[in-house]
Short mmCIF file of C-alpha atoms in Angstrom, two decimals:
data_model
loop_
_atom_site.label_atom_id
_atom_site.label_comp_id
_atom_site.label_asym_id
_atom_site.label_seq_id
_atom_site.Cartn_x
_atom_site.Cartn_y
_atom_site.Cartn_z
CA UNK A 1 -5.98 193.60 -146.35
CA UNK A 2 -6.18 190.17 -148.03
CA UNK A 3 -7.25 191.73 -151.33
CA UNK A 4 -4.21 194.04 -151.34
CA UNK A 5 -1.87 191.17 -150.41
CA UNK A 6 -3.40 189.11 -153.24
CA UNK A 7 -2.92 191.96 -155.76
CA UNK A 8 0.79 192.23 -154.91
CA UNK A 9 1.21 188.44 -155.01
CA UNK A 10 -0.50 188.34 -158.41
CA UNK A 11 2.10 190.78 -159.76
CA UNK A 12 4.89 188.38 -158.76
CA UNK A 13 3.14 185.45 -160.47
CA UNK A 14 2.73 187.51 -163.67
CA UNK A 15 6.46 188.17 -163.56
CA UNK A 16 7.09 184.38 -163.56
CA UNK A 17 4.83 183.86 -166.54
CA UNK A 18 6.47 186.64 -168.57
CA UNK A 19 10.10 186.07 -167.68
CA UNK A 20 12.15 183.39 -169.41
CA UNK A 21 13.65 181.90 -166.19
CA UNK A 22 10.87 179.38 -165.59
CA UNK A 23 10.76 178.12 -169.19
CA UNK A 24 14.54 177.83 -169.28
CA UNK A 25 14.68 175.76 -166.08
CA UNK A 26 11.72 173.66 -167.24
CA UNK A 27 13.53 172.92 -170.52
CA UNK A 28 16.67 172.07 -168.54
CA UNK A 29 14.75 169.62 -166.35
CA UNK A 30 13.21 167.90 -169.38
CA UNK A 31 16.69 167.60 -170.93
CA UNK A 32 18.03 166.09 -167.67
CA UNK A 33 15.16 163.57 -167.57
CA UNK A 34 15.60 162.56 -171.23
CA UNK A 35 19.38 162.40 -170.85
CA UNK A 36 19.08 160.23 -167.69
CA UNK A 37 16.67 157.92 -169.47
CA UNK A 38 19.19 157.35 -172.27
CA UNK A 39 21.67 155.64 -169.91
CA UNK A 40 21.61 151.92 -169.33
CA UNK A 41 23.71 150.31 -166.59
CA UNK A 42 23.49 148.41 -163.28
CA UNK A 43 20.59 146.26 -164.40
CA UNK A 44 16.96 147.38 -164.51
CA UNK A 45 16.65 147.87 -160.71
CA UNK A 46 19.87 149.82 -160.33
CA UNK A 47 19.12 151.99 -163.31
CA UNK A 48 15.60 152.77 -162.10
CA UNK A 49 17.03 153.97 -158.78
CA UNK A 50 19.60 156.10 -160.56
CA UNK A 51 16.92 157.56 -162.82
CA UNK A 52 14.66 158.39 -159.85
CA UNK A 53 17.53 159.92 -157.90
CA UNK A 54 18.57 162.17 -160.78
CA UNK A 55 14.99 163.21 -161.47
CA UNK A 56 14.00 164.07 -157.91
CA UNK A 57 17.31 165.77 -157.09
CA UNK A 58 16.91 168.16 -159.99
CA UNK A 59 13.18 168.62 -159.33
CA UNK A 60 13.95 169.72 -155.76
CA UNK A 61 16.97 171.77 -156.72
CA UNK A 62 15.37 173.65 -159.62
CA UNK A 63 12.28 174.64 -157.64
CA UNK A 64 14.50 175.92 -154.79
CA UNK A 65 16.56 177.89 -157.33
CA UNK A 66 13.43 179.50 -158.81
CA UNK A 67 12.08 180.37 -155.34
CA UNK A 68 15.40 181.79 -154.14
CA UNK A 69 16.10 183.80 -157.29
CA UNK A 70 12.61 185.32 -157.30
CA UNK A 71 12.65 186.04 -153.56
CA UNK A 72 16.15 187.55 -153.64
CA UNK A 73 15.36 190.08 -156.33
CA UNK A 74 11.83 191.20 -155.40
CA UNK A 75 12.49 193.98 -152.87
CA UNK A 76 15.94 195.17 -154.07
CA UNK A 77 14.56 195.37 -157.63
CA UNK A 78 11.53 197.40 -156.47
CA UNK A 79 13.79 199.80 -154.57
CA UNK A 80 16.38 200.13 -157.31
CA UNK A 81 13.87 200.79 -160.08
CA UNK A 82 11.74 202.94 -157.70
CA UNK A 83 8.56 201.05 -158.64
CA UNK A 84 8.00 200.81 -154.90
CA UNK A 85 7.21 204.56 -154.58
CA UNK A 86 3.87 204.66 -156.43
CA UNK A 87 2.99 201.26 -154.95
CA UNK A 88 3.39 202.36 -151.32
CA UNK A 89 1.75 205.72 -152.07
CA UNK A 90 -1.44 203.70 -152.58
CA UNK A 91 -3.36 202.34 -149.57
CA UNK A 92 -0.85 199.53 -148.97
CA UNK A 93 1.06 199.09 -145.72
CA UNK A 94 4.62 197.86 -145.69
CA UNK A 95 3.49 194.67 -143.94
CA UNK A 96 0.99 193.99 -146.74
CA UNK A 97 3.77 194.59 -149.25
CA UNK A 98 6.10 192.07 -147.54
CA UNK A 99 3.29 189.54 -147.14
CA UNK A 100 2.24 189.97 -150.79
CA UNK A 101 5.80 189.41 -151.96
CA UNK A 102 6.15 186.31 -149.76
CA UNK A 103 2.91 184.72 -150.97
CA UNK A 104 3.65 185.65 -154.58
CA UNK A 105 7.11 184.10 -154.58
CA UNK A 106 5.91 181.06 -152.63
CA UNK A 107 3.17 180.55 -155.21
CA UNK A 108 5.71 180.89 -158.03
CA UNK A 109 8.00 178.31 -156.41
CA UNK A 110 5.08 175.99 -155.57
CA UNK A 111 3.66 176.11 -159.11
CA UNK A 112 7.12 175.50 -160.59
CA UNK A 113 7.67 172.58 -158.21
CA UNK A 114 4.25 171.11 -159.04
CA UNK A 115 5.07 171.19 -162.76
CA UNK A 116 8.56 169.71 -162.20
CA UNK A 117 7.29 167.05 -159.77
CA UNK A 118 4.54 166.02 -162.20
CA UNK A 119 7.16 165.59 -164.93
CA UNK A 120 9.29 163.51 -162.53
CA UNK A 121 6.43 161.23 -161.44
CA UNK A 122 5.20 160.97 -165.03
CA UNK A 123 8.63 159.88 -166.24
CA UNK A 124 8.92 157.29 -163.42
CA UNK A 125 5.51 155.84 -164.32
CA UNK A 126 6.41 155.86 -168.02
CA UNK A 127 9.32 153.57 -167.14
CA UNK A 128 6.70 151.21 -165.64
CA UNK A 129 8.10 151.63 -162.14
CA UNK A 130 5.14 151.50 -159.78
CA UNK A 131 7.16 150.59 -156.67
CA UNK A 132 6.88 153.95 -154.89
CA UNK A 133 3.57 154.30 -153.01
CA UNK A 134 1.48 157.33 -153.91
CA UNK A 135 1.43 158.36 -150.27
CA UNK A 136 5.23 158.64 -150.25
CA UNK A 137 5.08 160.85 -153.35
CA UNK A 138 2.48 162.96 -151.53
CA UNK A 139 4.74 163.19 -148.44
CA UNK A 140 7.61 164.32 -150.64
CA UNK A 141 5.36 166.94 -152.24
CA UNK A 142 4.09 168.37 -148.96
CA UNK A 143 7.50 168.43 -147.29
CA UNK A 144 9.11 170.17 -150.23
CA UNK A 145 6.37 172.83 -150.25
CA UNK A 146 7.20 173.45 -146.58
CA UNK A 147 10.88 173.67 -147.47
CA UNK A 148 10.08 176.22 -150.19
CA UNK A 149 8.10 178.30 -147.71
CA UNK A 150 11.13 178.23 -145.36
CA UNK A 151 13.62 179.24 -148.06
CA UNK A 152 11.42 181.90 -149.67
CA UNK A 153 10.78 183.68 -146.35
CA UNK A 154 14.45 183.42 -145.36
CA UNK A 155 15.60 184.83 -148.71
CA UNK A 156 13.16 187.75 -148.46
CA UNK A 157 14.57 188.61 -145.02
CA UNK A 158 18.16 188.39 -146.30
CA UNK A 159 17.26 190.53 -149.33
CA UNK A 160 16.84 193.48 -146.94
CA UNK A 161 20.55 193.28 -146.10
CA UNK A 162 22.29 191.63 -149.05
CA UNK A 163 22.58 192.21 -152.78
CA UNK A 164 20.57 189.87 -155.01
CA UNK A 165 23.68 187.96 -156.14
CA UNK A 166 25.12 187.55 -152.61
CA UNK A 167 21.74 186.54 -151.20
CA UNK A 168 21.13 183.94 -153.92
CA UNK A 169 24.59 182.47 -153.52
CA UNK A 170 24.49 182.29 -149.71
CA UNK A 171 21.02 180.74 -149.64
CA UNK A 172 21.84 178.10 -152.27
CA UNK A 173 25.10 177.26 -150.45
CA UNK A 174 23.10 176.92 -147.21
CA UNK A 175 20.66 174.58 -148.99
CA UNK A 176 23.51 172.37 -150.24
CA UNK A 177 25.44 172.54 -146.96
CA UNK A 178 22.50 171.41 -144.82
CA UNK A 179 21.63 168.67 -147.31
CA UNK A 180 25.13 167.30 -147.76
CA UNK A 181 26.76 167.82 -144.39
CA UNK A 182 23.74 167.91 -142.03
CA UNK A 183 24.80 167.22 -138.45
CA UNK A 184 28.51 167.56 -139.26
CA UNK A 185 28.09 171.30 -139.89
CA UNK A 186 29.70 173.50 -137.24
CA UNK A 187 27.06 174.98 -134.91
CA UNK A 188 24.50 172.53 -136.31
CA UNK A 189 22.15 172.69 -133.30
CA UNK A 190 21.85 176.47 -133.62
CA UNK A 191 20.94 176.36 -137.31
CA UNK A 192 17.52 175.73 -138.85
CA UNK A 193 17.28 172.25 -140.37
CA UNK A 194 15.81 172.39 -143.87
CA UNK A 195 17.37 168.98 -144.58
CA UNK A 196 14.61 167.41 -142.45
CA UNK A 197 12.21 168.10 -145.32
CA UNK A 198 14.26 166.20 -147.88
CA UNK A 199 12.99 162.63 -148.26
CA UNK A 200 14.39 161.87 -151.69
CA UNK A 201 16.30 158.85 -150.35
CA UNK A 202 13.03 157.37 -149.09
CA UNK A 203 11.38 157.95 -152.46
CA UNK A 204 14.32 156.54 -154.43
CA UNK A 205 14.66 153.45 -152.24
CA UNK A 206 10.88 153.08 -151.74
CA UNK A 207 10.91 153.14 -147.95
CA UNK A 208 7.96 153.53 -145.58
CA UNK A 209 5.67 156.55 -145.72
CA UNK A 210 6.24 159.30 -143.12
CA UNK A 211 4.14 158.89 -139.94
CA UNK A 212 1.44 161.52 -139.43
CA UNK A 213 2.93 162.87 -136.21
CA UNK A 214 6.27 163.51 -137.94
CA UNK A 215 4.52 165.35 -140.77
CA UNK A 216 2.61 167.46 -138.24
CA UNK A 217 5.79 168.27 -136.33
CA UNK A 218 7.61 169.27 -139.53
CA UNK A 219 4.66 171.41 -140.66
CA UNK A 220 4.66 173.33 -137.38
CA UNK A 221 8.46 173.64 -137.57
CA UNK A 222 8.38 175.13 -141.09
CA UNK A 223 5.39 177.40 -140.40
CA UNK A 224 7.08 178.77 -137.25
CA UNK A 225 10.26 179.59 -139.14
CA UNK A 226 8.27 181.15 -142.00
CA UNK A 227 6.30 183.36 -139.58
CA UNK A 228 9.52 184.33 -137.80
CA UNK A 229 11.28 185.31 -141.05
CA UNK A 230 8.26 187.26 -142.39
CA UNK A 231 7.82 189.07 -139.05
CA UNK A 232 11.52 189.99 -138.94
CA UNK A 233 11.32 191.21 -142.55
CA UNK A 234 8.41 193.44 -141.60
CA UNK A 235 10.24 194.76 -138.55
CA UNK A 236 13.31 195.69 -140.59
CA UNK A 237 11.43 196.99 -143.63
CA UNK A 238 8.96 199.23 -141.76
CA UNK A 239 11.88 201.26 -140.34
CA UNK A 240 13.73 201.56 -143.60
CA UNK A 241 13.98 204.89 -145.44
CA UNK A 242 13.13 204.42 -149.11
CA UNK B 1 -9.60 223.19 -140.38
CA UNK B 2 -12.57 222.16 -142.52
CA UNK B 3 -10.92 223.29 -145.77
CA UNK B 4 -7.48 221.95 -144.99
CA UNK B 5 -6.32 219.28 -147.42
CA UNK B 6 -2.66 219.00 -146.47
CA UNK B 7 -1.20 220.34 -143.25
CA UNK B 8 2.45 220.06 -142.34
CA UNK B 9 3.50 221.04 -138.82
CA UNK B 10 7.11 221.58 -137.72
CA UNK B 11 8.42 218.78 -139.89
CA UNK B 12 12.03 217.83 -139.22
CA UNK B 13 13.86 215.03 -141.02
CA UNK B 14 17.52 214.14 -140.69
CA UNK B 15 19.80 211.51 -142.21
CA UNK B 16 22.86 209.75 -140.89
CA UNK B 17 25.71 211.01 -143.01
CA UNK B 18 28.61 209.09 -141.53
CA UNK B 19 29.81 208.12 -138.08
CA UNK B 20 27.87 210.13 -135.47
CA UNK B 21 27.05 212.73 -138.11
CA UNK B 22 23.57 213.84 -138.91
CA UNK B 23 22.45 215.94 -141.84
CA UNK B 24 19.24 217.87 -141.40
CA UNK B 25 17.25 217.48 -144.62
CA UNK B 26 14.13 219.32 -143.43
CA UNK B 27 14.12 221.83 -140.62
CA UNK B 28 10.83 222.79 -138.97
CA UNK B 29 8.87 222.96 -142.19
CA UNK B 30 5.26 224.08 -141.81
CA UNK B 31 2.61 225.00 -144.35
CA UNK B 32 -0.96 224.28 -145.25
CA UNK B 33 -2.76 223.59 -148.50
CA UNK B 34 -6.47 224.32 -148.85
CA UNK B 35 -9.01 222.76 -151.17
CA UNK B 36 -8.56 223.75 -154.82
CA UNK B 37 -5.11 225.28 -154.38
CA UNK B 38 -2.16 224.49 -156.60
CA UNK B 39 1.04 224.94 -154.67
CA UNK B 40 4.40 225.04 -156.42
CA UNK B 41 7.24 223.64 -154.36
CA UNK B 42 10.37 225.34 -155.69
CA UNK B 43 14.00 225.29 -154.73
CA UNK B 44 17.47 224.45 -155.98
CA UNK B 45 18.82 220.89 -155.94
CA UNK B 46 19.21 219.67 -152.36
CA UNK B 47 16.62 222.12 -151.02
CA UNK B 48 14.58 219.27 -149.52
CA UNK B 49 11.67 219.12 -151.97
CA UNK B 50 11.88 215.37 -152.61
CA UNK B 51 12.49 214.68 -148.90
CA UNK B 52 9.36 216.67 -148.10
CA UNK B 53 7.33 214.64 -150.60
CA UNK B 54 8.77 211.37 -149.25
CA UNK B 55 7.81 212.48 -145.73
CA UNK B 56 4.23 213.13 -146.82
CA UNK B 57 4.16 209.65 -148.40
CA UNK B 58 5.78 208.01 -145.34
CA UNK B 59 8.65 206.69 -147.41
CA UNK B 60 11.12 208.04 -144.84
CA UNK B 61 11.13 208.31 -141.06
CA UNK B 62 10.05 211.64 -139.64
CA UNK B 63 12.13 212.82 -136.67
CA UNK B 64 9.71 215.51 -135.50
CA UNK B 65 6.50 217.08 -136.64
CA UNK B 66 3.24 215.91 -138.17
CA UNK B 67 1.66 215.54 -141.58
CA UNK B 68 -2.12 215.53 -141.93
CA UNK B 69 -4.16 214.82 -145.05
CA UNK B 70 -7.81 215.79 -144.70
CA UNK B 71 -7.20 215.99 -140.95
CA UNK B 72 -5.89 212.42 -140.73
CA UNK B 73 -2.30 211.21 -140.33
CA UNK B 74 -0.76 210.83 -143.78
CA UNK B 75 0.08 207.15 -143.16
CA UNK B 76 -3.57 206.20 -142.62
CA UNK B 77 -5.31 204.16 -145.30
CA UNK B 78 -8.06 206.76 -145.56
CA UNK B 79 -5.54 209.54 -146.22
CA UNK B 80 -3.74 207.45 -148.86
CA UNK B 81 -7.02 206.65 -150.58
CA UNK B 82 -7.67 210.38 -151.11
CA UNK B 83 -4.19 211.13 -152.41
CA UNK B 84 -2.52 210.49 -155.77
CA UNK B 85 1.22 210.54 -156.31
CA UNK B 86 3.20 210.98 -159.49
CA UNK B 87 6.89 210.14 -158.89
CA UNK B 88 9.71 211.95 -160.64
CA UNK B 89 10.98 208.77 -162.28
CA UNK B 90 8.29 206.93 -164.23
CA UNK B 91 9.30 203.31 -163.75
CA UNK B 92 6.66 200.59 -163.85
CA UNK B 93 6.85 196.81 -164.12
CA UNK B 94 8.22 196.22 -167.61
CA UNK B 95 6.37 192.91 -167.96
CA UNK B 96 2.92 194.48 -167.59
CA UNK B 97 0.78 196.58 -169.91
CA UNK B 98 -0.73 199.98 -168.94
CA UNK B 99 -4.11 198.25 -168.60
CA UNK B 100 -2.65 195.71 -166.15
CA UNK B 101 -0.70 198.30 -164.15
CA UNK B 102 -3.75 200.53 -163.75
CA UNK B 103 -5.94 197.53 -162.88
CA UNK B 104 -3.44 196.60 -160.18
CA UNK B 105 -3.37 200.11 -158.67
CA UNK B 106 -7.15 200.42 -158.95
CA UNK B 107 -7.67 197.16 -157.06
CA UNK B 108 -5.26 198.34 -154.37
CA UNK B 109 -7.52 201.38 -153.96
CA UNK B 110 -10.56 199.14 -153.66
CA UNK B 111 -12.28 200.18 -156.90
CA UNK B 112 -14.82 197.61 -158.15
CA UNK B 113 -14.16 195.76 -161.42
CA UNK B 114 -16.82 197.51 -163.53
CA UNK B 115 -16.05 201.02 -162.29
CA UNK B 116 -12.34 200.31 -162.70
CA UNK B 117 -12.66 199.35 -166.37
CA UNK B 118 -14.53 202.57 -167.09
CA UNK B 119 -12.05 204.65 -165.11
CA UNK B 120 -9.03 203.04 -166.83
CA UNK B 121 -10.55 203.86 -170.23
CA UNK B 122 -11.14 207.46 -169.12
CA UNK B 123 -7.66 208.17 -167.75
CA UNK B 124 -5.88 206.45 -170.63
CA UNK B 125 -7.87 208.52 -173.09
CA UNK B 126 -7.09 211.66 -171.09
CA UNK B 127 -3.34 211.06 -171.29
CA UNK B 128 -3.51 209.79 -174.89
CA UNK B 129 -2.55 206.16 -174.25
CA UNK B 130 -5.84 204.39 -174.93
CA UNK B 131 -4.58 202.91 -178.20
CA UNK B 132 -1.52 201.50 -176.39
CA UNK B 133 -3.29 200.05 -173.39
CA UNK B 134 -2.32 196.47 -174.21
CA UNK B 135 1.24 197.15 -175.31
CA UNK B 136 4.06 196.06 -173.00
CA UNK B 137 5.51 198.97 -171.04
CA UNK B 138 9.04 197.89 -171.99
CA UNK B 139 8.30 199.15 -175.52
CA UNK B 140 7.22 202.61 -174.30
CA UNK B 141 9.17 205.83 -174.95
CA UNK B 142 10.06 208.06 -172.00
CA UNK B 143 7.25 210.43 -172.86
CA UNK B 144 4.71 207.58 -172.93
CA UNK B 145 5.94 206.36 -169.55
CA UNK B 146 5.47 209.87 -168.15
CA UNK B 147 1.91 209.90 -169.46
CA UNK B 148 1.28 206.55 -167.79
CA UNK B 149 2.76 208.12 -164.67
CA UNK B 150 0.06 210.81 -164.76
CA UNK B 151 -2.66 208.22 -165.46
CA UNK B 152 -1.82 206.09 -162.41
CA UNK B 153 -1.76 209.18 -160.17
CA UNK B 154 -5.28 210.27 -161.14
CA UNK B 155 -6.80 206.80 -161.61
CA UNK B 156 -8.68 206.65 -158.30
CA UNK B 157 -9.88 210.26 -158.67
CA UNK B 158 -7.90 211.56 -155.68
CA UNK B 159 -8.71 214.90 -154.10
CA UNK B 160 -5.04 215.68 -153.42
CA UNK B 161 -2.35 215.20 -156.05
CA UNK B 162 1.35 215.19 -155.29
CA UNK B 163 3.40 215.67 -158.43
CA UNK B 164 7.18 215.36 -158.32
CA UNK B 165 8.76 217.04 -161.35
CA UNK B 166 5.78 216.29 -163.60
CA UNK B 167 7.27 218.04 -166.64
CA UNK B 168 10.63 216.27 -166.73
CA UNK B 169 10.97 213.89 -169.66
CA UNK B 170 8.16 215.53 -171.64
CA UNK B 171 8.62 217.21 -175.00
CA UNK B 172 7.01 220.66 -175.57
CA UNK B 173 3.77 219.10 -176.80
CA UNK B 174 3.73 216.71 -173.87
CA UNK B 175 4.23 219.62 -171.48
CA UNK B 176 1.27 221.51 -172.92
CA UNK B 177 -0.81 218.35 -172.69
CA UNK B 178 0.24 217.75 -169.07
CA UNK B 179 -0.37 221.39 -168.16
CA UNK B 180 -3.88 221.22 -169.63
CA UNK B 181 -4.60 218.06 -167.63
CA UNK B 182 -3.48 219.74 -164.39
CA UNK B 183 -5.60 222.82 -165.19
CA UNK B 184 -8.59 220.56 -165.84
CA UNK B 185 -8.01 218.86 -162.49
CA UNK B 186 -7.85 222.25 -160.83
CA UNK B 187 -11.16 223.20 -162.44
CA UNK B 188 -12.60 220.00 -160.96
CA UNK B 189 -11.59 221.29 -157.53
CA UNK B 190 -8.56 219.07 -156.97
CA UNK B 191 -5.74 220.26 -154.75
CA UNK B 192 -2.23 219.91 -156.17
CA UNK B 193 1.24 220.00 -154.66
CA UNK B 194 3.73 220.31 -157.48
CA UNK B 195 7.49 220.12 -157.09
CA UNK B 196 9.32 221.54 -160.08
CA UNK B 197 12.46 223.09 -161.47
CA UNK B 198 10.42 224.44 -164.36
CA UNK B 199 9.70 227.97 -163.14
CA UNK B 200 7.82 228.95 -166.30
CA UNK B 201 5.44 225.99 -165.92
CA UNK B 202 4.99 226.68 -162.21
CA UNK B 203 4.18 230.29 -162.96
CA UNK B 204 1.51 229.24 -165.44
CA UNK B 205 -0.42 226.88 -163.19
CA UNK B 206 0.38 227.54 -159.52
CA UNK B 207 -1.49 229.99 -157.34
CA UNK B 208 0.60 229.38 -154.21
CA UNK B 209 4.35 229.06 -153.81
CA UNK B 210 6.65 227.50 -151.29
CA UNK B 211 10.31 228.27 -151.91
CA UNK B 212 12.79 226.08 -150.07
CA UNK B 213 16.52 226.10 -149.56
CA UNK B 214 18.73 223.92 -147.35
CA UNK B 215 15.73 222.15 -145.87
CA UNK B 216 13.91 225.28 -144.73
CA UNK B 217 11.01 227.27 -146.15
CA UNK B 218 12.22 230.70 -147.30
CA UNK B 219 8.94 232.01 -148.67
CA UNK B 220 5.38 230.75 -148.66
CA UNK B 221 2.26 232.51 -149.93
CA UNK B 222 0.07 233.29 -152.94
CA UNK B 223 2.07 233.86 -156.14
CA UNK B 224 0.64 237.32 -156.77
CA UNK B 225 1.30 238.54 -153.22
CA UNK B 226 4.86 237.24 -153.21
CA UNK B 227 5.69 238.82 -156.56
CA UNK B 228 4.08 242.11 -155.53
CA UNK B 229 6.11 242.14 -152.29
CA UNK B 230 9.33 242.59 -154.20
CA UNK B 231 7.85 244.39 -157.19
CA UNK B 232 8.80 241.52 -159.49
CA UNK B 233 6.93 240.57 -162.63
CA UNK B 234 8.70 237.34 -163.35
CA UNK B 235 8.82 234.31 -161.11
CA UNK B 236 12.31 233.50 -162.34
CA UNK B 237 13.75 236.81 -161.11
CA UNK B 238 11.84 236.57 -157.86
CA UNK B 239 13.08 233.00 -157.31
CA UNK B 240 16.70 233.97 -157.97
CA UNK B 241 16.50 236.92 -155.60
CA UNK B 242 14.99 234.78 -152.81
CA UNK B 243 17.50 231.94 -153.00
CA UNK B 244 20.35 234.46 -153.23
CA UNK B 245 21.61 233.47 -156.67
CA UNK B 246 22.75 235.98 -159.26
#
């Protein structure tokens, strides 16, 4: 089973490497970083904060965009182009197919985020700002990977009901809404809380590292949601006529 | 049923076609395919040929009935491992090469790396794509994609082949080439289920026929027996008389 899941996931990663999306977003991020570095205002301290905020906001946002776009188009694209027929005619179950797509897209988003985050940290260090502890950077990395896992699994589930464009738009709006409005959102307690994984303020303002028990709680929270979304995707997809 | 390769029993499939409306796509279809047979699945558009193939491949929900491949339910991994499928539309991931596509399918079938490389070389040579094995599929003509379609279906050396309109999209030379490949597979003892609108091609390679209309089997039997029944010499005339067309 794991070999078949890995083969399907590998196909998704190859798509990332051969499509232009990743390179385009990477170029965009580099432009944003260089552009931000060209400003000079608010004194050295104020500017450094601004620079870090711009960098990490776009690093988070771009990796979420890549994950959501890839997740939203995987299954509808397979069904529309009928590439799914020969694939499922081979010894692959629908659950393995869903799982392979999830891991593939998660890997794509995680690799993209790792590249973007490295550029962000590199640019901060190049500005000789060593104020943020490495452990806080590591917390930010882990929590954002958990956030990507949440959004990728949710987008795959929604892709079974919505068109690629509608799914991408709704998921990105949800990402912004939970980040910007948080507890003021109507029905907040009934919604998942991806904003809990966003610690960019802590990184920008160099606050304390996240306690271990909070990290553990958030990991369980994200893993539970991911399992729920993947299981629901399997439940819906296994009954679907292709 | 020691010789039975594919057995379909009372297969019924229906679709929702609006509020509280159901359209029966397959109605109590039953037939059996034995080792080494080539069965031509014929019928006009909407007869249920593609639905039948999708049912065998578990791509749609079956309402009633059973499908067995080598005595095992068609959804089982073992059954799928012994079956190859060539879809009507030859679409493969545009960002991969034939070599990569076949490697992916071969790994899904559990073929080891060394055996897979040899097998990929063999099937690509058989379909005439060996020289293009590292070219991106997006640059392929329709005919080349159809040949890749055949290659992926026979890659894991399946004992049962399900071919959906295998001659569509092929030029005359391509058709002859494909026909020769299917004859070679027959000589190797493979069993083939072939859905086609090309009566002349079906007549040349099939030894059994299943003629369908409106989701039901109208006629099923060996080609020679069926033609002799109505004193017909051409499959085309026989087909037209069975489906009630002029």
